[in-house]
Each structure stands twice: as C-alpha cells, then as structure tokens.
XYZ file of C-alpha atoms in Angstrom:
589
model
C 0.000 0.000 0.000
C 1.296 3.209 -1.314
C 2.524 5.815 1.474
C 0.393 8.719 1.743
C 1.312 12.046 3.179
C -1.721 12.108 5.757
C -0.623 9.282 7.296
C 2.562 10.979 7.927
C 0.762 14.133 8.546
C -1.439 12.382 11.450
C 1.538 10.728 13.130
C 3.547 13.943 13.712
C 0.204 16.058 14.923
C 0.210 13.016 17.318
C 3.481 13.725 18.545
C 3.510 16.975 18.969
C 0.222 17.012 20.603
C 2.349 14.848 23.462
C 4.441 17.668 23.560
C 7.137 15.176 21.814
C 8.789 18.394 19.840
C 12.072 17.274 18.120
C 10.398 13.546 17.482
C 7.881 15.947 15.668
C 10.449 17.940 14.305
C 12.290 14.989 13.246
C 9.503 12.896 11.671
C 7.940 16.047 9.404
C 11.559 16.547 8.322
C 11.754 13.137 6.723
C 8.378 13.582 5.042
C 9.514 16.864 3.839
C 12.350 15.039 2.449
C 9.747 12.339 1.139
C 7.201 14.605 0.037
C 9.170 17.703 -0.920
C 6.503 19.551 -2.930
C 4.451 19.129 0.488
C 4.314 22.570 1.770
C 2.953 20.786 4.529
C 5.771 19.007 6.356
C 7.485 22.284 5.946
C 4.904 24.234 7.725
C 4.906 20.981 10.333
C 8.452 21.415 10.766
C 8.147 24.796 11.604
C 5.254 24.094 13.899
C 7.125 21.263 15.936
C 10.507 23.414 16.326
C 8.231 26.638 17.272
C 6.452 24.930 20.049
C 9.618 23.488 20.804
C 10.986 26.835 21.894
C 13.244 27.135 18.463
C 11.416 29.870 16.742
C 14.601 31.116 14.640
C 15.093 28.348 12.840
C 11.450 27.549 12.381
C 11.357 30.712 10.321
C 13.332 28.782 7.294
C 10.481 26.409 7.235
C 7.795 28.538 7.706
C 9.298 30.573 4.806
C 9.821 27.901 2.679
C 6.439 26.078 3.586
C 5.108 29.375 1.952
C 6.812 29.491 -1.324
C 5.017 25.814 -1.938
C 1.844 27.150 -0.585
C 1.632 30.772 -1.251
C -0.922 32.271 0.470
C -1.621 30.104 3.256
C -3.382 31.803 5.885
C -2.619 29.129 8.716
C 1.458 29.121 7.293
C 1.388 33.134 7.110
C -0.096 33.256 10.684
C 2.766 30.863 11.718
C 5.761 32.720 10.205
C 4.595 35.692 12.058
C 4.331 33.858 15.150
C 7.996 32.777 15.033
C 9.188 36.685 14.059
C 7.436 37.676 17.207
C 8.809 35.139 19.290
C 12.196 35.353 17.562
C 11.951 38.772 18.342
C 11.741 39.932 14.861
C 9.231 42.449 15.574
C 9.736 45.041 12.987
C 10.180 42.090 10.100
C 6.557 40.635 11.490
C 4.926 43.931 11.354
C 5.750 44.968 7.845
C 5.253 41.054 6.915
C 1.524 42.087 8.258
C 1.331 44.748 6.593
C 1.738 43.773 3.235
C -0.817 40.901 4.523
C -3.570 42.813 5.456
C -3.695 44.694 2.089
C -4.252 41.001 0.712
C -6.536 38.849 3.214
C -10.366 39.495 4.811
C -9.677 38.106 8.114
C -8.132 40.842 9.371
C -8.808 40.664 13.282
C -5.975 37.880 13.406
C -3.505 40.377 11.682
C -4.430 43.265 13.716
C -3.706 41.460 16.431
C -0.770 39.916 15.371
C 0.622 44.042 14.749
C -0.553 44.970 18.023
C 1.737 42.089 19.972
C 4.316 43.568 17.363
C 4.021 46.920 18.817
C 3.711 45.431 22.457
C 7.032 44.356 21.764
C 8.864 47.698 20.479
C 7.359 49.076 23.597
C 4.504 51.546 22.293
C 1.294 51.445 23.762
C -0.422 53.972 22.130
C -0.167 51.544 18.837
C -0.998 48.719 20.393
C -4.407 50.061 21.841
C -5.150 51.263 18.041
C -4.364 48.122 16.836
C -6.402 45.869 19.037
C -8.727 48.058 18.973
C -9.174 47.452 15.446
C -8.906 43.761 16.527
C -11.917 43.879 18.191
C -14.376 45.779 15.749
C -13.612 42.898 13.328
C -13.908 40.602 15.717
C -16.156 41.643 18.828
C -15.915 37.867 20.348
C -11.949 37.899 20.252
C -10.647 37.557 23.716
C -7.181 37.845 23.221
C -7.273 41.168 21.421
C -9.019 42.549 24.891
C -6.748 41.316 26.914
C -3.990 42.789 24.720
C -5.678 46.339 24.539
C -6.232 45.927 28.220
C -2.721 45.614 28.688
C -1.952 48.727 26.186
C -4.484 50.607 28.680
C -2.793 49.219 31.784
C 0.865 50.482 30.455
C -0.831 53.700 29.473
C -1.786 54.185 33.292
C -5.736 53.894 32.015
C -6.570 51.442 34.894
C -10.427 51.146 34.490
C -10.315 50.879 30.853
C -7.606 48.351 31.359
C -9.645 46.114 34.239
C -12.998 46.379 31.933
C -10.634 44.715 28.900
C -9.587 42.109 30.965
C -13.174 41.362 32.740
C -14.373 41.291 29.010
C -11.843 38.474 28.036
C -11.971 36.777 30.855
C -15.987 36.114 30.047
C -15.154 35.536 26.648
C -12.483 32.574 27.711
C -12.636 31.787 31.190
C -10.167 29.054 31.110
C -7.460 31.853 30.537
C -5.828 32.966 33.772
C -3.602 36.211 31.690
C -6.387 38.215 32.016
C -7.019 37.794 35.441
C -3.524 37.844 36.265
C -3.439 41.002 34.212
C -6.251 42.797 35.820
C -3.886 42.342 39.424
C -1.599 45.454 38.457
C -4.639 48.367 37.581
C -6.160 46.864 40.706
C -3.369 47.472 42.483
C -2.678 50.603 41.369
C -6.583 51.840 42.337
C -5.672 50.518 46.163
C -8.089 47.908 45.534
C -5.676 45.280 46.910
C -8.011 42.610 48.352
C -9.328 42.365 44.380
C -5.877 42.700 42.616
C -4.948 39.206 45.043
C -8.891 37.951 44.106
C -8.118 37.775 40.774
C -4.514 36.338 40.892
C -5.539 33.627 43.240
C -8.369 32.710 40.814
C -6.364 33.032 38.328
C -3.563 30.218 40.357
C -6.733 28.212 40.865
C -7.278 27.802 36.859
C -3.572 27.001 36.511
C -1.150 26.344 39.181
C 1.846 26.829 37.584
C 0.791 29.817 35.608
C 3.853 32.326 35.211
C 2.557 35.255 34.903
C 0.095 34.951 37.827
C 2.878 33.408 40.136
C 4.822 36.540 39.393
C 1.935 39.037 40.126
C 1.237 37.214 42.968
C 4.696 36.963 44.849
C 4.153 41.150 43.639
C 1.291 41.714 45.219
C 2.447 39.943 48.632
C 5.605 41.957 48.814
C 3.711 44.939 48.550
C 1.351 44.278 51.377
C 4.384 43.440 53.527
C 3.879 39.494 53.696
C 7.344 39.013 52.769
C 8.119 35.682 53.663
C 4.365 34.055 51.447
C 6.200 36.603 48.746
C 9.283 34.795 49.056
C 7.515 31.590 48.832
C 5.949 32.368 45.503
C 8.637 33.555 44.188
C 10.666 30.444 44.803
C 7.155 28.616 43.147
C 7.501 31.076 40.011
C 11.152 29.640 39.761
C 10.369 26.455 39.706
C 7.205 26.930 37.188
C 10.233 28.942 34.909
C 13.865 28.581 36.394
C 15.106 31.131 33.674
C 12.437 33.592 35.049
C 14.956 37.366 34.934
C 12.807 39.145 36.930
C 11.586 36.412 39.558
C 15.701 35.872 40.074
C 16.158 39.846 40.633
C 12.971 40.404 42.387
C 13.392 37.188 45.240
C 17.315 38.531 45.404
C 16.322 41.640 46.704
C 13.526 40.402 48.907
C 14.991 37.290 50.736
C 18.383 37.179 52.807
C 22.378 37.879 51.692
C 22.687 33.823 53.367
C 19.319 32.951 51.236
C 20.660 34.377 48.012
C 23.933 31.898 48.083
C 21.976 28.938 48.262
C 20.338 30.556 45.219
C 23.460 31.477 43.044
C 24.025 27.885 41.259
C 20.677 27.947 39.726
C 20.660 31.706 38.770
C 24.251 31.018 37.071
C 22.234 28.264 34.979
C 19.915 30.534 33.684
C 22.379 33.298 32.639
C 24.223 30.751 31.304
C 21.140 28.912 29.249
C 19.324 32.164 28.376
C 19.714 33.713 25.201
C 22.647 36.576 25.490
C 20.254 38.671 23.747
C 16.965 37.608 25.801
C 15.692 40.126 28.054
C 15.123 38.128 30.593
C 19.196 38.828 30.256
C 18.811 41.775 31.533
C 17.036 40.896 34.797
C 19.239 37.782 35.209
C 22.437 40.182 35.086
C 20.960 42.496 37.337
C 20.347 39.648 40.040
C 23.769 38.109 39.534
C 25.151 42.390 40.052
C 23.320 42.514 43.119
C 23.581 39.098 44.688
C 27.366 39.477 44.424
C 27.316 42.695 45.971
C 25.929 41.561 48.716
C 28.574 38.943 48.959
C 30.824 41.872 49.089
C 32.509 41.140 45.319
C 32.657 44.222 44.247
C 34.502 44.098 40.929
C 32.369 40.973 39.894
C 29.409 42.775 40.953
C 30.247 45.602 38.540
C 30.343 43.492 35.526
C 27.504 41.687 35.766
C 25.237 45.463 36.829
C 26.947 46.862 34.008
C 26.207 44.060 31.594
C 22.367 44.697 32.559
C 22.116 48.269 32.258
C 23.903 48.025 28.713
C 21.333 45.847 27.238
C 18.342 47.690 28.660
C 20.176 51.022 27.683
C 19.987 49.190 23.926
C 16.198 48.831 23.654
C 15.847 52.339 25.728
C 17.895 54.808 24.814
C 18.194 58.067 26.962
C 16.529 61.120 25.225
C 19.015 64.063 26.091
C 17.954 66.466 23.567
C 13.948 65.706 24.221
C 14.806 66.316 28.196
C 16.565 69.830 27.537
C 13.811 71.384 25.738
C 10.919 70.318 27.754
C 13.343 71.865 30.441
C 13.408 75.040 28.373
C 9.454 75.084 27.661
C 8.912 74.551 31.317
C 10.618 77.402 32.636
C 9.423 79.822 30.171
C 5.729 78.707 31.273
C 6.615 79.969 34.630
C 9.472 81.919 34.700
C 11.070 84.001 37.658
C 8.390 86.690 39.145
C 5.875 84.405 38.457
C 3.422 84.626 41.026
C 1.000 81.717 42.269
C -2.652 82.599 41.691
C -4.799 83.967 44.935
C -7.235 81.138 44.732
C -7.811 77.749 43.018
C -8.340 74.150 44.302
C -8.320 73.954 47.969
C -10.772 70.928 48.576
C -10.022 67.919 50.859
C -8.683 65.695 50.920
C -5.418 67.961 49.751
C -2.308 66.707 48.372
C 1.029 66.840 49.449
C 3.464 66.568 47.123
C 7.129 64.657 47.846
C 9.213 65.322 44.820
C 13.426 64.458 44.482
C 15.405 61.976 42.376
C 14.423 58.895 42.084
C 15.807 56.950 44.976
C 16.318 59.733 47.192
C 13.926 58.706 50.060
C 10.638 59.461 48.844
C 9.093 56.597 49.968
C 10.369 56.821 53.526
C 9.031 60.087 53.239
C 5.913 58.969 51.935
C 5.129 56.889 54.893
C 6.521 59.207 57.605
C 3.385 61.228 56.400
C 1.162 58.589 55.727
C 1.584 56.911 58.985
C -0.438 60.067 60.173
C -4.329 58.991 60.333
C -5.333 61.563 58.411
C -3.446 60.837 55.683
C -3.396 58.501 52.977
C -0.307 56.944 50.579
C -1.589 57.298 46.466
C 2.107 55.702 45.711
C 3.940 57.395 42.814
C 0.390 59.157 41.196
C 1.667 59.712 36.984
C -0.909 62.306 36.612
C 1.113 65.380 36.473
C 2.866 63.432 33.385
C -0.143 62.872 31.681
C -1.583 66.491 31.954
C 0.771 68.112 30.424
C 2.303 66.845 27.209
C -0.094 68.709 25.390
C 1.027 72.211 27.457
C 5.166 71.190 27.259
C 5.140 69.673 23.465
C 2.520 71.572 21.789
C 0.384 74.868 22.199
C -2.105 74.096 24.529
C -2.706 76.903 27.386
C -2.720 75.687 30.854
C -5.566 75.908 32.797
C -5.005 75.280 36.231
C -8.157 75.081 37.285
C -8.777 72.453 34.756
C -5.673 70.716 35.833
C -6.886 70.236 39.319
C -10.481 69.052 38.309
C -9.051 66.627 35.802
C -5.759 65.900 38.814
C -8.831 65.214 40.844
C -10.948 63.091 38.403
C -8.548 60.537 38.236
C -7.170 59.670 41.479
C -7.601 56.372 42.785
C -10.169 55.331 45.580
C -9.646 58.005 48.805
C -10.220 56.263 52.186
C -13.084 58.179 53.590
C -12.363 60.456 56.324
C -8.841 61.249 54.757
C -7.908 64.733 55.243
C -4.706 64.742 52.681
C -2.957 62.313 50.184
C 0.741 62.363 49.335
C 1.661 61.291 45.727
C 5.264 60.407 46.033
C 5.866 60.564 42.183
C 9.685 61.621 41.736
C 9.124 62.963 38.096
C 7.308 65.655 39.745
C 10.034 68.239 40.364
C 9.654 68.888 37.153
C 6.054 69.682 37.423
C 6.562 71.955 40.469
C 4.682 75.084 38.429
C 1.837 73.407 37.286
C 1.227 71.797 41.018
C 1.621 74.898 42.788
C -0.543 76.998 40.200
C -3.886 74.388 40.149
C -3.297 73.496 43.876
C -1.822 76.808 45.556
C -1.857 75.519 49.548
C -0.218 72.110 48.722
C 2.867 71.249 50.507
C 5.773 70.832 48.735
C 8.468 68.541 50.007
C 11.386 68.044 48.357
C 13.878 65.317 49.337
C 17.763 65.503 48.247
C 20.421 62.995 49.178
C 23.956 62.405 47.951
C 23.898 61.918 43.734
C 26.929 59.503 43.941
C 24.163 57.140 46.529
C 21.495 57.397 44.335
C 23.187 56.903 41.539
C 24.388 53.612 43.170
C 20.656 52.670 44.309
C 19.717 52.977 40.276
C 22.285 51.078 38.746
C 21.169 48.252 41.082
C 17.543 48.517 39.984
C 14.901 48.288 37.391
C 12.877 50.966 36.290
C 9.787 50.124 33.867
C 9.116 53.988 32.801
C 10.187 55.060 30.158
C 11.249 58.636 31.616
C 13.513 56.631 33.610
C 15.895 55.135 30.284
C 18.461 57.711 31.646
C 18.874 55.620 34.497
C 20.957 52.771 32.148
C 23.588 54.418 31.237
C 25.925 56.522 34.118
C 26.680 59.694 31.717
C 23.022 59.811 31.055
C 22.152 58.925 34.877
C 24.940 62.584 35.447
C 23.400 64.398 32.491
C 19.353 63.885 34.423
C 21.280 64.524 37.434
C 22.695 67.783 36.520
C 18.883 68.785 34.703
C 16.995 67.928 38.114
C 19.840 70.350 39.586
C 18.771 72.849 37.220
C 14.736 72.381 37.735
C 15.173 72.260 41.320
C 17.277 75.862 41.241
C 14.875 77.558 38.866
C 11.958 76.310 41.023
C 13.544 77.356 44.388
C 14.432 80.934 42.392
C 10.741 81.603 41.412
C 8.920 79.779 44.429
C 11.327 78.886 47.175
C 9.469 80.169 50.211
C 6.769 77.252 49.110
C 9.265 74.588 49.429
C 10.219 72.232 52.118
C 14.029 70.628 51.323
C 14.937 67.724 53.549
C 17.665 65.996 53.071
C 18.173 62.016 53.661
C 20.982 61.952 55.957
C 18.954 64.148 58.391
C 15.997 61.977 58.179
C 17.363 58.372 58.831
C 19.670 60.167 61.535
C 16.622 61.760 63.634
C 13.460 60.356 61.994
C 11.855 61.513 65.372
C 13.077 65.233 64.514
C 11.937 64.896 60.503
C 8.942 63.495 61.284
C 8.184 66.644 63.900
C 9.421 68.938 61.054
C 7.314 67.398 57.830
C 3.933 67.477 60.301
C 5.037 71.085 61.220
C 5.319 72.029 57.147
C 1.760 70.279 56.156
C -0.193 71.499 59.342
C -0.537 68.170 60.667
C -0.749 67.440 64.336
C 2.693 65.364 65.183
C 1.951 61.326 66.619
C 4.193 58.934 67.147
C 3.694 56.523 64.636
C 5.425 58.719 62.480
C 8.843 58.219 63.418
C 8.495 54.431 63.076
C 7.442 54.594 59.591
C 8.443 50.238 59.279
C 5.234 49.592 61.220
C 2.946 51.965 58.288
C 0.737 48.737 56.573
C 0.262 50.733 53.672
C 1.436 49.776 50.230
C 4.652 50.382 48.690
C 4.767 49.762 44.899
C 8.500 51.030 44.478
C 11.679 49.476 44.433
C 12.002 50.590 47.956
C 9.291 47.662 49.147
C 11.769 46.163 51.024
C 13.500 48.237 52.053
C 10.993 50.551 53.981
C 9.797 47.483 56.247
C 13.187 46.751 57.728
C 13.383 50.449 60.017
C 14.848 53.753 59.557
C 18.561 52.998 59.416
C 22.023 54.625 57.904
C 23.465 51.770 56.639
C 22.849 52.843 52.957
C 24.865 56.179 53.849
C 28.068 56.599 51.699
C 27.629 53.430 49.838
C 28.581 54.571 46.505
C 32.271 54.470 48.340
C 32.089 50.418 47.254
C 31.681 51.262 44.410
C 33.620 54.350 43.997
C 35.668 53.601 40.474
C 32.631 51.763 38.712
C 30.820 54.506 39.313
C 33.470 57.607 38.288
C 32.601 58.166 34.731
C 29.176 59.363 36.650
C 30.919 61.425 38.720
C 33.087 62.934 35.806
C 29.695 64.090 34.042
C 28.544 65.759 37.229
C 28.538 69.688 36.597
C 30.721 71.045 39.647
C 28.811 74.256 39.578
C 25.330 72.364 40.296
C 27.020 69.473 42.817
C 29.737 71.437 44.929
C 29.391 69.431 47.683
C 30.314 65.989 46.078
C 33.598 67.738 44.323
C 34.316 69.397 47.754
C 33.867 65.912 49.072
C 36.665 64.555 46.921
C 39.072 66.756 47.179
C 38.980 66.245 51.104
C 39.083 62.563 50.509
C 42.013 63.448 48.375
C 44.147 65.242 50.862
C-alpha cells in the first residue's frame, strides 16, 4: 500500500500534541524530504521546532512552507508567530502589513501588529491596533486582553480592568487576564481584588507564570514578605530562567538565602539567550547578589552588563529632556506669582518630589503613617496632563488641571484629610502643582547623587522617563537637569518649598517626622517616626527596604563602588554638585 502524506501528517500532529517536539520535528523533516513539494511538512516542521521553543530556525520552514503554498493563511499566521517570538518584531509587522492589504480576516492580523508593537514598547499603537482587533472581531478575547494591557501600560486602569473582565468572560479558562487585571487593581488601592483575581487566576492554573509573578508582587507589597518569598521560589520552579523572579526574590529574601540561590541563577544566565531580556534581569540579580557577597569588581560586571542591554532597547533622550526643560521654565518663569485662589478641597495633596531613589518613599510613609493621611504611591498624573502644554500649544488651565488631577485619582479612604503622591518625576512639574493646587505642601527630598546613583544602577525601572537611568553619563546628564529644575523652582517659588535631606531623616526620623507634620499642618503622633510599622502599600523598588526600620546603613555606599561609578561622577557639573567635588578633594588630601 502506497505511502500517503496524511498518514505521515497524522503521526507527527500526534506527537507533537504529546508535547514530543524534536520527534515531531524529526519525523515532518523526513516527510519533507519524502514529500518535498508538500508545503505541509514544511509548515509541520516549523510548527514542531516553534512549540519546541526554536522559533529562529522555524522561520526557514515557515518561509519555505510558503513558497510551496503561497498564500496560506494558517502558514502566514505561523511565520509571524515565530518573528514575534524570535523577536523579529519590525520584520513581522511589515510582513503584516503587506498581509492585510491582501486577506479578509483581518482581526488575526491586527492582532498579530498589536503584539508587534507590544514588543517595540509603544502602547499607544498597540491600543489602536487591538482596537481594530476587536471591531472585526467583537468575540476575540485575546485582542481585549492585549488592549487591556496597552491601557494598563498607558496608566488607564479602568479601561484596562474592563478589557480584561471582558476576556476573561469571553475565555474563562485563561488565567492572563485575570492575572493582568492584578496590576490596575493594584494601582486603584483595591488590593483585596488585585490578590482575588490572581488567586483565581492560580486556581485555573497552578503553575501559571505570569500569575505566580503578580502574585509573589502583590504579597511583597502588602508586607507578607516571607508568602512573597515563597511564591517567588514557586515562580522559579514553574520557569527557572524567570529574569525578573531571580532579581525580584534577590532583593527580597536574605544575603545567606541568596547563596543557596546562586548555582541555579548562574544556569539561567548561562542557558538564556545573550540577547533575551530576561538577560537583563538575570544580570541584574547576579550584580546585586554578588554585591551583597561583598565582590565588588564581579558585581560591577555583571550590573553593568544589565544596564547596557536595557540602555539598547531604551535609549536616553538628552535632547527631548533639555527642551521640555526650556518650555517649562518659560511657562513659569522668575516673578511668576502663584494665583490667589484655586483648588483647595479635601482631601489635599502633598506633594514629595526628588530623584528617584532619594527617600521618597520613607518620606511617603513618615506622612502617611499620620491617620489623616493617605499613601496614592507614585500618582503619573502630572505626566499625563501636560504633554499637550510642554510639546505643543495648549494653554494651561489650572483650574482644569486640578479638576481633571482630581478626576482621576484612585479610591480616597473616607475620612482622609490629605494624600501624598510620592511621584519623583514631579520636580519637574513643580509650576503646574503649585498653580492648580496653591496651599499644597511641597516637600522636596535631596540625598547624595553619587548614593542614588548607586541605588539605580542596582535597579529596574519600567518607565520610560527613567531610560536615563541605564547608562551613568546619562544617569549625570538627568542629574545635573533635576539640579537645574530644582534651582529655577527654588528661584521663582522657594518660600513654598520644604528641602529635607536624607541623611537628616534616617539620623533623627523623630526630629523629621516633627518637622514634615510642622510644614503640612498636621498634628505630630508617634507613629510617624516608626514609619516600618505603616501597613500601607509600597509599589516602588524601595518595598523592602521601607519594612526593615529607619537605618544609615545605605549612607556613603557609593564608596564600594567608587571607580565603577566615576565616569558618573566625571559628568557631574561642579557648579550644580559642589558638595560631592568638595567631598573629593577632602578625601584626596
């Protein structure tokens, strides 16, 4: 009986659906080589070595499967797969592209270029895209979850949780949307939801990544450190070449923890892609586990190998930063004056501004240990009110500002008389906040650039106003602008300004704490000055850090790393940061 090419077709779908990849892979190759006008086996071949986690070199057969059989929908769809999990993003978009000028079932394709543009990092695309994902196809789940995400990324947290509620009905087997929906919940303080959601999600799949991940989040958060350490070691074993599980459970568990944890994270860095991005978090968790070990110099290379490859895929924007510097200060330049009314309702705000890493959080729950005040976290809303003011022609309206400030805060506790958004990016807001909110508190915190500096090249910072923090002349060059914001600021509306700096609070808390109640009329209590015991949530890279106690151990740390760190401290203008080159030549003497 003669062979026929279903039979071979039927045994290798049989493989591979017993997740027996390179038998697959294997057995459509030799009826590619038996068939070999069988576009087929090619596209089988492709199929077996995709889901076998070899999407490069399924591309070749994908490719070839479609010169055989051109136009193939289920072949195209399959060749963009692999460029998307090869990485190729910009090959699978315009491959889609010239697609969807071709083929009627475009939902897939829009899809397909909205995980494309997921991938090159830009939101606003991918919500267009799935957007038009979903007109084509209303009853397409993944395309909401994908917008949902775009939403989430964009900081649009109940458009984002409505996506995600809306695929989650339309597949309720999937536990990424309900994973996904943990972060906007989060972020809207509605924590006993965000670990709802996440635990239902666990209960569809146990060993779900992504929902092991949010989870061990979510617990760190909340301050149950040691069930956050737990699922982090869970996520590890679900994915042991999980980059940001390693650098997350690195920073969260013990220096004796972390050696017990070094052979498997040198595995992963060693069986992850070089150019994998999971490379970066791996690196990062190698830096900072050695450092803590007290190797310096090995430290170095691995924290520098990090930052270079997320400095690749986000580049630093010098030019962009200097002229929205410029436009700025010429919207409120010296002899401005703040208006003699505007939004005064309560709760207020107070706002706690500085670098990043400079002690906002501590500061942030100094204040919010006060029962009349609640944490919002690091509130983006400044940032997203004023693009169309700093990069175009719109006027600013402060009152508008505030109303719109207002309208999208998350969830208030009632009885709150104030809220502190601890957003760093905010000294560079410092006219716009003082202009729609003229009574709010301003408190600025400033600590040594060379210890910050430090504290950022250990850590991982998803905005993208933060790609300066990758590179060290970058790091110097935002370092010397915040300098020049905080001066012009200071010049125009000093006497509105509280400046703290870290040293004095982790060396008196008790004295701080009297002093920031004192500047936001706020009866002093003793809570306070023991800002570990504040249950509030911390969403920064500080959420360890903030539950172990006010202590000065972090003081002067960048002297470990003093020579890694110089070409910063070469790029530092000595005009704006006398102190540090004061500091050296003392050191020097």
């Amino acid at each position: 009986m003669a062979d026929h090419p279903q039979q071979h077709a039927q045994k290798i779908m049989q493989l591979m659906n017993a997740g027996q990849f390179p038998a697959a892979a294997k057995a459509a190759k030799a009826a590619q080589r038996k068939f070999p006008r069988e576009g087929l086996f090619s596209n089988m071949v492709g199929m077996a070595l995709a889901q076998g986690g070899n999407p490069r070199e399924a591309i070749g057969f994908f490719t070839k499967g479609l010169k055989l059989r051109p136009g193939d929908p289920d072949i195209q769809n399959n060749l963009i797969q692999a460029l998307l999990s090869a990485g190729q993003s910009a090959k699978a978009d315009e491959l889609i592209d010239k697609l969807l000028a071709k083929r009627g079932d475009s939902a897939i394709l829009w899809h397909f270029k909205a995980v494309a543009h997921s991938q090159l990092g830009q939101p606003e695309r991918v919500l267009d895209y799935a957007t038009r994902a979903v007109t084509a196809d209303p009853n397409m789940a993944l395309a909401y979850n994908l917008r949902g995400i775009a939403h989430s990324d964009l900081g649009n947290d109940l458009k984002a949780i409505a996506d995600f509620e809306k695929s989650h009905a339309l597949n309720p087997n999937d536990p990424d949307p309900l994973s996904n929906a943990g972060l906007p919940l989060s972020r809207l303080d509605r924590t006993d939801e965000a670990i709802e959601v996440v635990e239902k999600a666990l209960a569809l799949r146990p060993d779900h990544v992504n929902s092991l991940h949010r989870y061990a989040v979510l617990l760190a958060e909340v301050g149950r450190v040691d069930e956050a350490i737990a699922q982090y070691k869970a996520l590890l074993k679900a994915d042991p070449f999980h980059g940001e599980g390693f650098s997350e459970l690195i920073k969260t568990q013990s220096a004796e923890e972390n050696a017990a944890l070094e052979p498997a994270l040198r595995t992963a860095l060693a069986k992850t892609p070089k150019k994998s991005p999971a490379q970066v978090f791996l690196n990062l968790g190698m830096g900072n586990l050695l450092y803590q070990k007290g190797e310096i110099d090995k430290a170095a290379r691995f924290l520098s190998a990090s930052n270079k490859l997320a400095a690749q895929s986000r580049p630093y924007d010098a030019g962009k930063a200097e002229q929205e510097f410029e436009r700025i200060k010429a919207l409120f330049p010296q002899g401005s004056t703040l208006p003699a009314s505007g939004d005064t309702e309560t709760p207020r705000p107070i706002f706690v501004i500085g670098q990043p890493r400079s002690g906002t959080t501590l500061t942030e729950m100094i204040l919010s240990a006060h029962p009349d005040v609640t944490s919002c976290g690091e509130l983006p809303l400044a940032g997203r009110l004023t693009p169309s003011i700093v990069q175009g022609d719109a006027p600013f309206d402060p009152a508008g500002f505030a109303a719109a400030f207002r309208e999208n805060l998350p969830a208030i506790p009632e009885g709150a008389q104030a809220f502190v958004d601890k957003m760093p990016a905010n000294y560079r807001y410092v006219g716009f906040l003082l202009h729609a909110f003229p009574k709010a508190p301003i408190i600025h915190i400033t600590r040594d650039p060379r210890d910050v500096a430090l504290s950022m090249w250990r850590s991982h910072f998803p905005s993208a106003w933060m790609n300066f923090t990758f590179d060290l002349k970058a790091m110097a060059h935002h370092a010397n602008l915040y300098k020049r914001y905080m001066a012009h600021w200071n010049a125009v509306y000093g006497d509105r300004i509280l400046t703290l700096d870290y040293r004095d609070i982790v060396s008196d808390v008790e004295a701080a704490s009297h002093s920031l109640a004192a500047y936001c009329g706020l009866d002093w209590v003793a809570d306070m000055a023991a800002p570990e015991r504040n249950t509030a949530r911390v969403r920064t890279a500080s959420v360890v850090q903030v539950r172990e106690g006010v202590h000065k151990k972090s003081l002067g740390g960048w002297r470990a790393m003093q020579s890694h760190l110089q070409p910063f401290v070469d790029a530092l203008d000595p005009a704006l940061w006398p102190e540090v080159f004061v500091d050296q030549e003392t050191e020097g003497q």
